[in-house]
Each structure stands twice: as C-alpha cells, then as structure tokens.
Coordinates of C-alpha atoms and ligand atoms in Angstrom, one line a residue:
X7 CA -7.4 -33.8 8.6
X8 CA -3.8 -34.7 8.4
X9 CA -1.9 -35.1 11.7
X10 CA 0.5 -32.1 10.9
X11 CA -2.5 -29.9 10.1
X12 CA -4.1 -30.8 13.5
X13 CA -1.0 -29.9 15.4
X14 CA -0.5 -26.7 13.5
X15 CA -4.0 -25.6 14.4
X16 CA -3.5 -26.4 18.0
X17 CA -0.3 -24.5 18.1
X18 CA -1.6 -21.4 16.4
X19 CA -5.2 -21.1 17.6
X20 CA -4.3 -18.8 20.5
X21 CA -3.2 -16.3 17.8
X22 CA -5.5 -13.9 15.9
X23 CA -6.1 -14.6 12.2
X24 CA -4.3 -11.4 11.3
X25 CA -1.1 -12.7 13.0
X26 CA -0.9 -16.1 11.4
X27 CA -2.6 -15.2 8.1
X28 CA -1.3 -13.7 4.8
X29 CA -2.8 -10.5 3.5
X30 CA -3.2 -10.1 -0.3
X31 CA -3.9 -6.8 -1.8
X32 CA -6.4 -6.6 -4.7
X33 CA -6.4 -3.4 -6.8
X34 CA -9.9 -3.7 -7.9
X35 CA -9.6 -1.7 -11.2
X36 CA -7.0 -4.2 -12.4
X37 CA -7.9 -7.6 -10.9
X38 CA -10.8 -9.0 -13.0
X39 CA -13.3 -7.4 -15.2
X40 CA -16.6 -9.3 -15.3
X41 CA -18.7 -6.9 -17.3
X42 CA -16.3 -6.1 -20.2
X43 CA -15.9 -2.4 -19.6
X44 CA -12.1 -2.6 -19.3
X45 CA -12.1 -1.9 -15.5
X46 CA -12.1 -4.6 -12.9
X47 CA -15.1 -5.0 -10.6
X48 CA -16.5 -6.8 -7.6
X49 CA -18.2 -9.6 -9.5
X50 CA -14.8 -10.1 -11.1
X51 CA -13.1 -10.5 -7.8
X52 CA -15.9 -12.9 -6.6
X53 CA -15.3 -15.0 -9.7
X54 CA -11.6 -15.4 -8.8
X55 CA -12.1 -16.3 -5.1
X56 CA -11.4 -19.9 -5.8
X57 CA -8.0 -18.9 -7.2
X58 CA -7.3 -17.0 -4.0
X59 CA -8.4 -19.9 -1.9
X60 CA -6.2 -22.2 -3.9
X61 CA -3.3 -19.7 -3.5
X62 CA -3.8 -20.0 0.3
X63 CA -4.1 -16.4 1.3
X64 CA -6.2 -15.5 4.3
X65 CA -7.4 -12.0 3.8
X66 CA -8.0 -9.7 0.9
X67 CA -7.4 -6.0 1.2
X68 CA -9.5 -4.3 -1.5
X69 CA -8.2 -0.9 -2.5
X70 CA -11.0 1.7 -2.6
X71 CA -14.3 0.7 -4.2
X72 CA -16.3 3.8 -3.2
X73 CA -18.0 6.4 -5.5
X74 CA -15.3 8.7 -6.7
X75 CA -14.5 10.9 -9.6
X76 CA -11.3 8.8 -9.9
X77 CA -8.9 11.8 -9.8
X78 CA -6.7 9.4 -7.7
X79 CA -8.3 6.2 -8.7
X80 CA -10.6 5.8 -5.8
X81 CA -8.4 7.6 -3.2
X82 CA -10.7 10.6 -3.8
X83 CA -13.9 9.4 -2.1
X84 CA -17.2 11.1 -2.9
X85 CA -19.3 8.8 -0.6
X86 CA -17.9 6.6 2.1
X87 CA -20.9 4.4 2.4
X88 CA -21.6 3.1 -1.1
X89 CA -19.9 1.3 -4.1
X90 CA -18.8 3.0 -7.3
X91 CA -21.1 1.8 -10.2
X92 CA -17.9 0.9 -12.1
X93 CA -17.2 -1.7 -9.4
X94 CA -20.9 -2.8 -8.9
X95 CA -23.5 -2.3 -6.3
X96 CA -23.8 -2.7 -2.5
X97 CA -25.5 -6.0 -3.3
X98 CA -22.5 -7.1 -5.3
X99 CA -20.3 -6.2 -2.3
X100 CA -22.5 -8.2 0.1
X101 CA -22.3 -11.1 -2.3
X102 CA -18.5 -10.9 -2.5
X103 CA -18.2 -10.6 1.2
X104 CA -20.4 -13.7 1.8
X105 CA -18.6 -15.7 -0.9
X106 CA -15.2 -14.8 0.6
X107 CA -16.4 -15.7 4.1
X108 CA -17.7 -19.0 2.8
X109 CA -14.2 -19.8 1.7
X110 CA -12.7 -18.8 5.0
X111 CA -11.2 -15.6 3.4
X112 CA -11.4 -12.3 5.3
X113 CA -12.1 -9.0 3.5
X114 CA -10.6 -5.7 4.4
X115 CA -11.6 -2.4 3.0
X116 CA -9.5 0.7 2.4
X117 CA -10.5 3.6 4.6
X118 CA -9.4 6.9 3.3
X119 CA -10.0 9.3 6.1
X120 CA -7.4 12.0 5.5
X121 CA -9.2 13.6 2.6
X122 CA -12.3 13.3 0.4
X123 CA -13.0 14.2 -3.2
X124 CA -13.7 17.8 -3.8
X125 CA -17.0 16.4 -5.2
X126 CA -18.0 14.9 -1.9
X127 CA -21.1 16.7 -0.7
X128 CA -19.3 17.7 2.5
X129 CA -16.7 19.7 0.6
X130 CA -19.3 21.1 -1.8
X131 CA -21.0 22.6 1.2
X132 CA -17.7 23.6 2.9
X133 CA -16.5 25.6 -0.1
X134 CA -20.0 27.2 -0.7
X135 CA -19.3 30.1 1.8
X136 CA -17.1 31.1 4.7
X137 CA -19.9 30.7 7.2
X138 CA -21.3 27.3 6.0
X139 CA -21.6 24.9 8.9
X140 CA -19.3 22.5 7.1
X141 CA -16.6 25.2 6.5
X142 CA -14.6 23.9 9.4
X143 CA -14.8 20.2 8.2
X144 CA -11.8 21.0 5.9
X145 CA -8.7 23.1 6.4
X146 CA -9.3 26.6 5.1
X147 CA -6.7 29.4 5.6
X148 CA -6.2 33.0 4.5
X149 CA -3.5 33.7 2.0
X150 CA -0.1 34.6 3.4
X151 CA 0.3 38.3 4.3
X152 CA 1.8 39.2 1.0
X153 CA -0.5 36.9 -0.9
X154 CA 0.1 33.3 -2.0
X155 CA -0.2 30.0 -0.1
X156 CA -0.5 30.1 3.7
X157 CA 2.7 28.2 4.3
X158 CA 5.4 26.1 2.4
X159 CA 3.8 22.7 2.7
X160 CA 4.1 20.6 -0.4
X161 CA 1.8 18.0 -1.9
X162 CA 3.1 14.4 -1.8
X163 CA 2.4 14.4 -5.6
X164 CA 4.4 17.5 -6.1
X165 CA 3.8 21.3 -6.0
X166 CA 2.1 23.4 -3.3
X167 CA -0.3 21.7 -0.9
X168 CA -2.8 24.5 -1.1
X169 CA -5.4 25.4 -3.6
X170 CA -7.0 28.9 -3.8
X171 CA -10.8 29.0 -3.9
X172 CA -11.4 32.3 -5.7
X173 CA -15.1 32.5 -4.6
X174 CA -14.3 32.7 -0.9
X175 CA -10.7 34.0 -1.1
X176 CA -9.2 31.3 1.0
X177 CA -6.9 28.4 0.4
X178 CA -7.8 24.8 1.2
X179 CA -5.2 22.3 2.2
X180 CA -4.7 19.1 0.1
X181 CA -1.7 17.0 0.8
X182 CA -2.2 15.2 -2.5
X183 CA -4.2 16.3 -5.6
X184 CA -6.1 19.5 -5.8
X185 CA -9.2 17.3 -6.0
X186 CA -8.4 15.7 -2.6
X187 CA -9.1 18.3 0.1
X188 CA -7.9 17.3 3.5
X189 CA -10.5 16.8 6.2
X190 CA -10.1 18.7 9.5
X191 CA -9.6 15.9 12.1
X192 CA -9.5 18.4 14.9
X193 CA -13.2 18.8 14.4
X194 CA -15.2 16.2 16.3
X195 CA -18.0 16.3 13.7
X196 CA -15.6 15.0 11.1
X197 CA -14.4 12.2 13.3
X198 CA -18.0 11.1 14.0
X199 CA -18.9 11.2 10.3
X200 CA -16.0 8.9 9.4
X201 CA -16.6 6.7 12.4
X202 CA -20.2 6.3 11.2
X203 CA -18.9 5.1 7.8
X204 CA -16.6 2.6 9.5
X205 CA -19.6 1.2 11.4
X206 CA -21.5 1.0 8.2
X207 CA -19.0 -1.4 6.8
X208 CA -18.2 -3.3 10.0
X209 CA -22.0 -3.9 10.5
X210 CA -22.1 -5.4 7.0
X211 CA -19.4 -7.8 8.1
X212 CA -16.1 -6.5 6.8
X213 CA -13.1 -7.8 8.8
X214 CA -11.3 -4.5 9.1
X215 CA -9.6 -1.7 7.3
X216 CA -6.3 -0.7 5.8
X217 CA -6.2 3.0 6.8
X218 CA -4.8 5.3 4.1
X219 CA -2.0 7.7 5.1
X220 CA -3.0 7.5 8.7
X221 CA 0.1 9.4 9.9
X222 CA -1.0 12.5 8.0
X223 CA -4.4 12.9 9.7
X224 CA -3.4 15.7 12.1
X225 CA -1.4 18.7 11.2
X226 CA 0.4 21.3 13.3
X227 CA -2.2 23.5 14.9
X228 CA -0.1 26.6 14.1
X229 CA 0.6 25.6 10.5
X230 CA 4.3 26.4 10.8
X231 CA 6.5 26.2 7.8
X232 CA 8.3 22.9 7.3
X233 CA 12.1 23.0 7.4
X234 CA 14.1 22.7 4.2
X235 CA 15.5 19.2 3.7
X236 CA 19.3 19.7 3.4
X237 CA 19.7 16.3 1.7
X238 CA 17.3 17.1 -1.2
X239 CA 19.0 17.4 -4.6
X240 CA 17.8 18.9 -7.8
X241 CA 16.0 16.3 -9.9
X242 CA 14.9 14.3 -6.9
X243 CA 11.3 13.9 -6.1
X244 CA 9.8 17.4 -5.3
X245 CA 7.8 16.0 -2.4
X246 CA 11.1 15.5 -0.5
X247 CA 12.2 19.1 -0.7
X248 CA 11.0 19.8 2.9
X249 CA 11.1 17.8 6.0
X250 CA 7.5 17.2 6.9
X251 CA 7.9 18.1 10.5
X252 CA 4.7 20.0 10.9
X253 CA 2.4 18.5 8.2
X254 CA 2.5 14.9 9.5
X255 CA 3.1 12.6 12.5
X256 CA 1.8 15.0 15.1
X257 CA 1.4 13.9 18.7
X258 CA -2.4 14.3 18.6
X259 CA -2.7 11.5 16.1
X260 CA -2.4 8.9 19.0
X261 CA -5.8 9.9 20.4
X262 CA -7.6 9.6 17.1
X263 CA -6.1 6.2 16.4
X264 CA -7.2 5.1 19.9
X265 CA -10.7 6.1 19.1
X266 CA -10.7 4.2 15.8
X267 CA -9.2 1.2 17.6
X268 CA -11.9 1.3 20.3
X269 CA -14.5 1.3 17.6
X270 CA -13.0 -1.6 15.8
X271 CA -12.6 -3.5 19.0
X272 CA -16.3 -3.2 19.8
X273 CA -16.6 -5.8 17.0
X274 CA -15.2 -9.3 17.1
X275 CA -11.8 -10.1 15.6
X276 CA -11.5 -7.1 13.3
X277 CA -8.2 -5.5 12.3
X278 CA -6.8 -2.1 11.7
X279 CA -3.8 -1.8 9.5
X280 CA -2.1 1.6 9.1
X281 CA -0.4 2.9 6.1
X282 CA 2.7 4.7 7.5
X283 CA 5.9 5.7 5.8
X284 CA 8.1 6.7 8.7
X285 CA 11.4 5.7 10.1
X286 CA 11.3 2.8 12.6
X287 CA 11.6 5.0 15.7
X288 CA 8.5 7.0 14.8
X289 CA 6.7 4.0 13.3
X290 CA 6.5 2.1 16.5
X291 CA 4.4 4.8 18.2
X292 CA 1.5 3.7 16.0
X293 CA 1.1 0.5 17.9
X294 CA -0.1 2.8 20.7
X295 CA 1.3 3.3 24.1
X296 CA -0.7 0.4 25.5
X297 CA -1.0 -1.5 22.2
X298 CA -4.2 0.5 21.6
X299 CA -3.1 1.9 18.3
X300 CA -3.4 0.1 14.9
X301 CA -2.9 -3.7 15.1
X302 CA -0.4 -3.5 12.3
X303 CA 1.5 -0.4 11.3
X304 CA 2.7 -1.3 7.8
X305 CA 6.4 -2.0 7.8
X306 CA 7.6 -0.9 4.4
X307 CA 11.3 -1.6 4.8
X308 CA 11.5 -4.3 2.1
X309 CA 10.2 -1.7 -0.3
X310 CA 12.2 1.3 0.8
X311 CA 15.6 -0.3 1.4
X312 CA 18.2 -1.2 -1.2
X313 CA 18.2 -4.9 -2.0
X314 CA 21.3 -5.7 -0.1
X315 CA 21.8 -8.7 2.3
X316 CA 23.6 -6.9 5.0
X317 CA 21.3 -3.8 5.0
X318 CA 18.1 -6.0 5.1
X319 CA 19.5 -8.2 7.8
X320 CA 20.3 -5.2 9.9
X321 CA 16.8 -3.8 9.2
X322 CA 15.3 -7.1 10.4
X323 CA 17.2 -6.9 13.6
X324 CA 16.5 -3.2 14.1
X325 CA 12.8 -3.8 13.6
X326 CA 12.6 -6.7 16.0
X327 CA 14.6 -4.7 18.6
X328 CA 12.3 -1.7 18.2
X329 CA 9.0 -3.6 18.5
X330 CA 7.2 -2.7 21.7
X331 CA 6.5 -5.7 24.0
X332 CA 3.5 -7.7 22.7
X333 CA 3.5 -5.9 19.4
X334 CA 3.1 -8.1 16.3
X335 CA 5.5 -7.6 13.4
X336 CA 4.5 -7.4 9.7
X337 CA 6.3 -7.1 6.3
X338 CA 5.2 -5.7 3.0
X339 CA 6.8 -6.6 -0.3
X340 CA 4.8 -4.5 -2.8
X341 CA 1.7 -2.3 -3.3
X342 CA 0.0 -0.1 -5.8
X343 CA 2.3 2.8 -5.0
X344 CA 5.7 1.2 -5.7
X345 CA 7.6 -0.5 -8.4
X346 CA 6.9 -4.2 -8.4
X347 CA 9.4 -6.4 -6.7
X348 CA 10.3 -8.3 -9.9
X349 CA 11.1 -5.0 -11.6
X350 CA 13.1 -3.7 -8.7
X351 CA 15.3 -6.8 -8.1
X352 CA 14.8 -9.0 -11.2
X353 CA 13.0 -12.3 -11.5
X354 CA 15.6 -14.5 -9.8
X355 CA 15.8 -12.3 -6.8
X356 CA 12.0 -11.8 -6.7
X357 CA 11.9 -15.5 -5.9
X358 CA 14.3 -15.0 -3.0
X359 CA 12.2 -12.1 -1.9
X360 CA 9.1 -14.3 -1.7
X361 CA 11.0 -16.7 0.5
X362 CA 12.0 -13.8 2.7
X363 CA 8.5 -12.4 3.0
X364 CA 6.9 -15.7 3.7
X365 CA 9.4 -16.9 6.3
X366 CA 10.1 -13.8 8.3
X367 CA 8.3 -13.4 11.6
X368 CA 5.2 -11.3 11.2
X369 CA 2.2 -10.9 8.9
X370 CA 3.1 -10.8 5.2
X371 CA 1.3 -8.5 2.8
X372 CA 1.5 -9.4 -0.9
X373 CA 0.5 -7.4 -3.9
X374 CA -1.7 -9.1 -6.6
X375 CA 0.4 -10.5 -9.4
X376 CA 3.7 -10.5 -7.5
X377 CA 3.0 -14.2 -7.0
X378 CA 3.4 -14.6 -10.7
X379 CA 6.5 -12.5 -11.1
X380 CA 4.5 -9.7 -12.8
X381 CA 6.6 -6.7 -13.8
X382 CA 5.9 -3.0 -14.2
X383 CA 4.7 -2.0 -17.6
X384 CA 6.4 1.3 -18.8
X385 CA 3.7 3.9 -19.5
X386 CA 4.8 7.0 -21.4
X387 CA 4.2 10.3 -19.6
X388 CA 1.7 11.5 -22.2
X389 CA -0.4 8.4 -21.7
X390 CA -0.3 8.3 -17.9
X391 CA -3.4 8.5 -15.7
X392 CA -1.8 8.7 -12.3
X393 CA -1.9 12.2 -10.8
X394 CA 1.6 11.7 -9.3
X395 CA 3.1 11.1 -12.7
X396 CA 1.4 14.3 -13.9
X397 CA 2.8 16.4 -11.0
X398 CA 6.1 14.6 -10.6
X399 CA 7.2 13.1 -14.0
X400 CA 9.0 9.9 -13.7
X401 CA 7.3 8.9 -10.4
X402 CA 4.1 7.5 -11.9
X403 CA 2.4 4.5 -10.4
X404 CA 0.4 3.2 -13.5
X405 CA 3.3 0.8 -14.3
X406 CA 2.6 -1.3 -11.2
X407 CA -1.2 -1.2 -11.6
X408 CA -1.6 -3.1 -14.9
X409 CA -4.2 -5.9 -15.3
X410 CA -3.7 -9.2 -13.5
X411 CA -2.4 -11.9 -15.9
X412 CA -4.8 -14.9 -15.8
X413 CA -4.2 -16.9 -18.9
X414 CA -3.0 -16.9 -22.5
X415 CA -6.2 -15.6 -24.0
X416 CA -6.6 -12.0 -25.3
X417 CA -5.9 -9.4 -22.6
X418 CA -4.5 -12.2 -20.4
X419 CA -8.1 -13.1 -19.5
X420 CA -8.6 -9.9 -17.6
X421 CA -11.3 -8.3 -19.7
X422 CA -13.4 -8.9 -22.9
X423 CA -13.2 -5.2 -23.5
X424 CA -10.3 -2.7 -23.8
X425 CA -8.3 -2.8 -20.6
X426 CA -7.9 0.6 -18.9
X427 CA -4.1 0.1 -18.6
X428 CA -2.2 -2.0 -21.1
X429 CA -1.6 -5.7 -20.3
X430 CA 2.1 -6.6 -20.0
X431 CA 3.7 -8.1 -23.1
X432 CA 5.0 -11.1 -21.1
X433 CA 1.5 -12.3 -20.3
X434 CA 1.6 -15.4 -22.6
X435 CA 4.2 -17.0 -20.3
X436 CA 3.6 -15.0 -17.0
X437 CA 0.1 -15.9 -16.1
X438 CA -1.9 -18.1 -13.6
X439 CA -2.9 -20.8 -16.1
X440 CA 0.6 -21.5 -17.4
X441 CA 2.4 -21.1 -14.1
X442 CA 0.0 -23.4 -12.3
X443 CA 1.1 -26.3 -14.4
X444 CA 4.8 -25.5 -14.2
X445 CA 6.5 -26.8 -11.0
X446 CA 9.4 -24.4 -11.6
X447 CA 7.3 -21.3 -11.8
X448 CA 7.1 -18.4 -9.4
X449 CA 3.5 -19.3 -8.7
X450 CA 4.5 -22.9 -7.8
X451 CA 7.2 -21.6 -5.5
X452 CA 4.7 -19.2 -3.9
X453 CA 2.2 -22.0 -3.3
X454 CA 4.8 -24.2 -1.8
X455 CA 5.9 -21.4 0.5
X456 CA 2.4 -20.8 1.7
X457 CA 1.8 -24.5 2.3
X458 CA 5.1 -24.7 4.2
X459 CA 4.3 -21.7 6.3
X460 CA 0.9 -23.0 7.2
X461 CA 2.2 -26.4 8.1
X462 CA 5.1 -25.1 10.2
X463 CA 4.3 -23.2 13.4
X464 CA 8.0 -22.3 13.7
X465 CA 7.4 -20.1 10.6
X466 CA 4.2 -18.5 11.7
X467 CA 4.5 -18.1 15.4
X468 CA 8.1 -19.2 16.2
X469 CA 10.9 -17.0 17.5
X470 CA 13.4 -15.5 15.2
X471 CA 17.1 -14.9 15.4
X472 CA 19.4 -13.7 12.6
X473 CA 22.8 -15.4 12.3
X474 CA 26.0 -13.6 11.8
X475 CA 27.2 -14.9 8.5
X476 CA 25.5 -13.8 5.2
X477 CA 21.8 -13.5 5.5
X478 CA 20.3 -16.3 7.5
X479 CA 17.9 -16.7 10.4
X480 CA 16.6 -19.3 12.7
X481 CA 12.9 -19.7 13.4
X482 CA 12.1 -21.9 16.3
X483 CA 9.0 -23.3 18.0
X484 CA 8.7 -26.0 20.6
X485 CA 11.9 -27.7 19.6
X486 CA 11.4 -27.4 15.9
X487 CA 14.2 -25.4 14.3
X488 CA 13.9 -24.0 10.8
X489 CA 16.8 -22.3 9.2
X490 CA 16.3 -19.8 6.3
X491 CA 19.3 -18.8 4.3
X492 CA 19.1 -16.3 1.4
X493 CA 21.6 -15.5 -1.3
X494 CA 20.8 -12.0 -2.4
X495 CA 23.5 -12.1 -5.1
X496 CA 24.1 -13.8 -8.4
X497 CA 27.2 -15.8 -7.3
X498 CA 27.2 -19.0 -5.3
X499 CA 28.4 -18.5 -1.7
X500 CA 29.2 -20.4 1.4
X501 CA 27.8 -19.5 4.8
X502 CA 29.8 -20.6 7.8
X503 CA 27.1 -20.9 10.4
X504 CA 29.2 -23.0 12.7
X505 CA 27.5 -24.4 15.8
X506 CA 24.3 -22.2 15.2
X507 CA 23.1 -24.7 12.6
X508 CA 23.6 -28.5 12.4
X509 CA 22.6 -31.1 9.9
X510 CA 19.3 -30.6 8.3
X511 CA 16.9 -31.5 5.5
X512 CA 15.7 -29.2 2.7
X513 CA 12.1 -28.1 3.2
X514 CA 12.1 -25.8 0.2
X515 CA 14.5 -24.1 -2.1
X516 CA 14.2 -21.7 -5.0
X517 CA 16.6 -24.0 -6.8
X518 CA 14.6 -26.9 -8.3
X519 CA 17.5 -29.4 -8.1
X520 CA 18.1 -28.9 -4.3
X521 CA 16.7 -31.9 -2.3
X522 CA 17.7 -33.9 0.7
X523 CA 20.3 -33.4 3.4
X524 CA 22.1 -30.2 4.0
X525 CA 25.2 -29.4 6.0
X526 CA 23.8 -26.5 8.1
X527 CA 27.1 -25.6 9.5
X528 CA 28.8 -24.9 6.2
X529 CA 26.0 -24.0 3.9
X530 CA 26.6 -23.7 0.2
X531 CA 24.0 -21.5 -1.5
X532 CA 23.6 -21.4 -5.2
X533 CA 23.3 -18.1 -7.1
X534 CA 20.0 -16.4 -6.2
X535 CA 19.1 -19.2 -3.9
X536 CA 16.6 -19.0 -1.1
X537 CA 16.7 -22.1 1.1
X538 CA 14.6 -23.3 4.0
X539 CA 16.0 -26.2 6.1
X540 CA 14.6 -28.2 8.9
X541 CA 17.5 -28.6 11.4
X542 CA 17.9 -31.9 13.2
Ligands
GLC20 C1 -1.9 6.4 -0.2 C2 -2.4 5.5 -1.3 C3 -2.1 6.2 -2.6 C4 -2.8 7.5 -2.7 C5 -2.6 8.4 -1.5 C6 -3.6 9.4 -1.3 O1 -0.6 6.6 -0.2 O2 -1.8 4.3 -1.1 O3 -2.4 5.4 -3.7 O4 -2.5 8.2 -3.8 O5 -2.6 7.6 -0.3 O6 -4.8 8.9 -0.9

C-alpha cells in the first residue's frame, strides 16, 4: 500500500462508509441487459461490477427491482420481497450482492413504502369490500358531499390524487398514478408489513435503502384541502397548483422514520437515505431531533437551483449553516427523475459540475452515465412510457433513462436485443470504451476526481469554508489546505482571493493544459474551468 493511501485510511477510518464514500445510482432497466430482451437486468449489473470498481464508487443504489406491473417502472411494487422476472431471480440478486461485496462495493435497494401497485395482493384485498380486514391498509374516503373527489389534493404526475372505485363507491388516494394507491401509514399493520420487507433484505445482506418519497408517507388526519399556490402560472407543471400543506411533510412522519432507523440500526453499518424535495428549513428535520432520522436526507439543490455561481455558493453556505450539529451533508447531481446535468448546463459546465460534486463536503450521489457526459434523449410524447409525461406533457422522464453507453458496438453494447428506450445518437463517441482511452474525456476527469478525493482527507472529511470572490472554497484537514475554484461561465475570470489563499500547486483542472504552480491570491480561471489547488 502506498504511503498516502495508508495515511488516508488512518484519517478516515473513524467515519462511516456512507460518509466518505460515493453513491452511484443504477437504473436497472437501462444499465446492462444480459439476456437480450432489451431491458437491463441483475446479471447485467453483475457483469459490469468491475467497471464500477474501476470507476471507484463505493455504493450502488439500485432503483426498484421488485415484481411490478411497471406502470411507474418499478415504483409500483406488487411484492416487496421478490425480484421481477425481467430483472432475474432472488438467486441472481444474491449473486450480485455477493459479487459486489467481494469488490468492496455496498448495495442499496430502493424502498417504496408510500404506495404499492394496485395489483399488490394487499390492495386487491383492500378494494374487494368496505369491510375487508385490509380496507384500512390504504386510504379510502367517501366522495365529497356533492359528489366528486374527497378534497383538492393533486397527483404529483398531474390531475386529481383520488380514484373512484365504482364497486365500493369510495375513492382511494394515490399521490402518483392511479395504479399506485397510497398505503395508510397510520395503520400499525402496514408499518409492520413494510418493516418485515426491510428485514427480508437486510437479513440477505443489503447495505441499506434509499427510501422513496419519504416525506409523503403521512397525510393530514383531517384531509383538509391544500391552499392554492399564488405563484402558479398557467402552463406550469399542474402538480404545483396547490401548496401541499396537508398532503406531505406532516409532523407525525418523524416517529415513523425513527422506527425505520431503529430497525436499520439493529444491523451493522447500514444506511437510510431519504428522498425529500423540501426547502432547507424543512429538510433538516429529516435528520431527526437526535440524529435518529435518516442518515442522509437527499440534498437536491444542485438539481433544483439555476446554474449560477452566486446562487449555488449561497446555497452551499445556507446548507452548511442549517445542518444540525453532527449531521452529515450530502449532494446529488442527477437522478432518474430530472434532466441530466449535461443537458441542463452543457458539456463544458457538466465537467465543472463533477468537480463541484466530488469536492464539496458531504456524500456525493451520481447518476449512471453522467460520468460519461450522457445527455437526455428527446422522446416524442406519443412514444413516451413515463406516466408523468402522459399526465403532464413536457415533463416526461424517459429522456434521462436511456441505455448506458458502453462501447461503439450496436446499441452501445447495452443489449443484443431492441433496447426499451432508444440509445442516444452520440454513443459512438460518448461511451465507456472510447472515453477510457482518452485522457481529456469526461470519464477520465471523473476518475481523476475520484482518485483525488480518495487520496485527500481534506476533500472527504475536511472542513469547508466558501470564499468571498467568485465561487471558491477551502477544504482543510490537519494542516492540508485545498482550494477549489469554479468558473460557472464561458469567459475567463480572475478571482481576487487575497490573503485567504497563497501559492499553490495544481492538483486537478478541467483544463488539460493547466499544470504546476498557481498564484492562489490572484487566480485566473479559464472559461468553464474547475480547478483544485493544494495550497502551500
Ligand atoms: C419518486 C421516484 C419516482 C417515482 C415516484 C413515485 O419520486 O424517484 O421515479 O415516480 O417516487 O414512486
């Protein structure tokens, strides 16, 4: 072992793996298809583990792999404790988990506790009659006095959040698709059933869960109407029409998350990551009053904010200031629900974005293919699969879910069959095989960033302080000072950092020709340059 590696390990071994590690999201339908049916599968992921090890990530978060009618591509679960035949079998899962662990890679599953599929046996029973013992496992309400839905709650995908069941004359709540009825988390039997499923996977050895829409689990007990959003404008996404005051983020959620956390903590070194789209002030509550909430409430600001240096710097400061004592930060750059970073900010800035993600204080979460600079593939409305596109045209998520680009062979090496979504046209140049051999590629930059992060405790566990000029921050650990300076624009610019930064040497730059000494006090950044400097 090299000397630097040994010191790094010594410095970071009092931290948990989910603090120092990098999380990589695999969307299993689109990562690698081993059996040629056009849809990715578990054997496919297993076959690509050596790539992920080479890439240097620490944990895979697998989007849902459970039996499902696929109305929302796996986020409509019909059985929490099995694998969809499209993806393989439980034996394939065990093999994948073992192979990942052999390579030192953790594996997280996607827990979808807010709703099931309408084809889940629990719901089939629940809808069978008003007095079925499982009736109260879901949220059934009478029509409003004059008829129609019980209140004004809207689906996140668009339209009413209620579906009438003509046979029993009541509506069921579904905050997403009509095929995704919401479970009633006020019912202890529901909690126990989901906790049993969590144990099923934890006992098999999974390293934790990313918990889907965790902030939605509990709704207002009185089902009050949501207030109208005064900022909503015609043409904007329908789901924003009301402020979701009563249909999300209710105080009782804390108790449920505490229960989930206690369950996870009864195993060794497992993690709970919560999917939460909320403003900072409300997000922080999800760490739990005594840090007994989720370990990492996803911080989506790099996705939700405009790509603007000042705005992002302020967000970094606001986030750090809002963190409860002892809480560990995290940053997310992309996922299967949002436009890819390279499509949002362009290729040159996507490189800067990777520097940002991999040098900020906190656990980074990366989306498959972003390490290559993969871009969204436009999918016409008529050809869309995504239920959100069907209910809110223009807001579809298929474009960011297209097949991983492995090489220059047909279908980018993703499948021998017909891929379920089209492969991007740029695959002959944007792919793992080509970029691996090109020192100027996005993939090469990503690899260097991961290496640098791993070798530099200041970047993983060091303190962080943003500087006043432009967008720059200092990371510091035991006397090692690392300066990160980012140019979020297309013109060169000079940062006057004054006494905050001295002479330094370049550790890494997005600009291939930048090497050697740097004047840290008066820093000249090239267009679209992200620079990491070791200060003297
Ligand atoms: C989460 C998932 C998204 C899904 C929704 C409903 O936001 O990330 O893909 O459609 O929950 O489960």
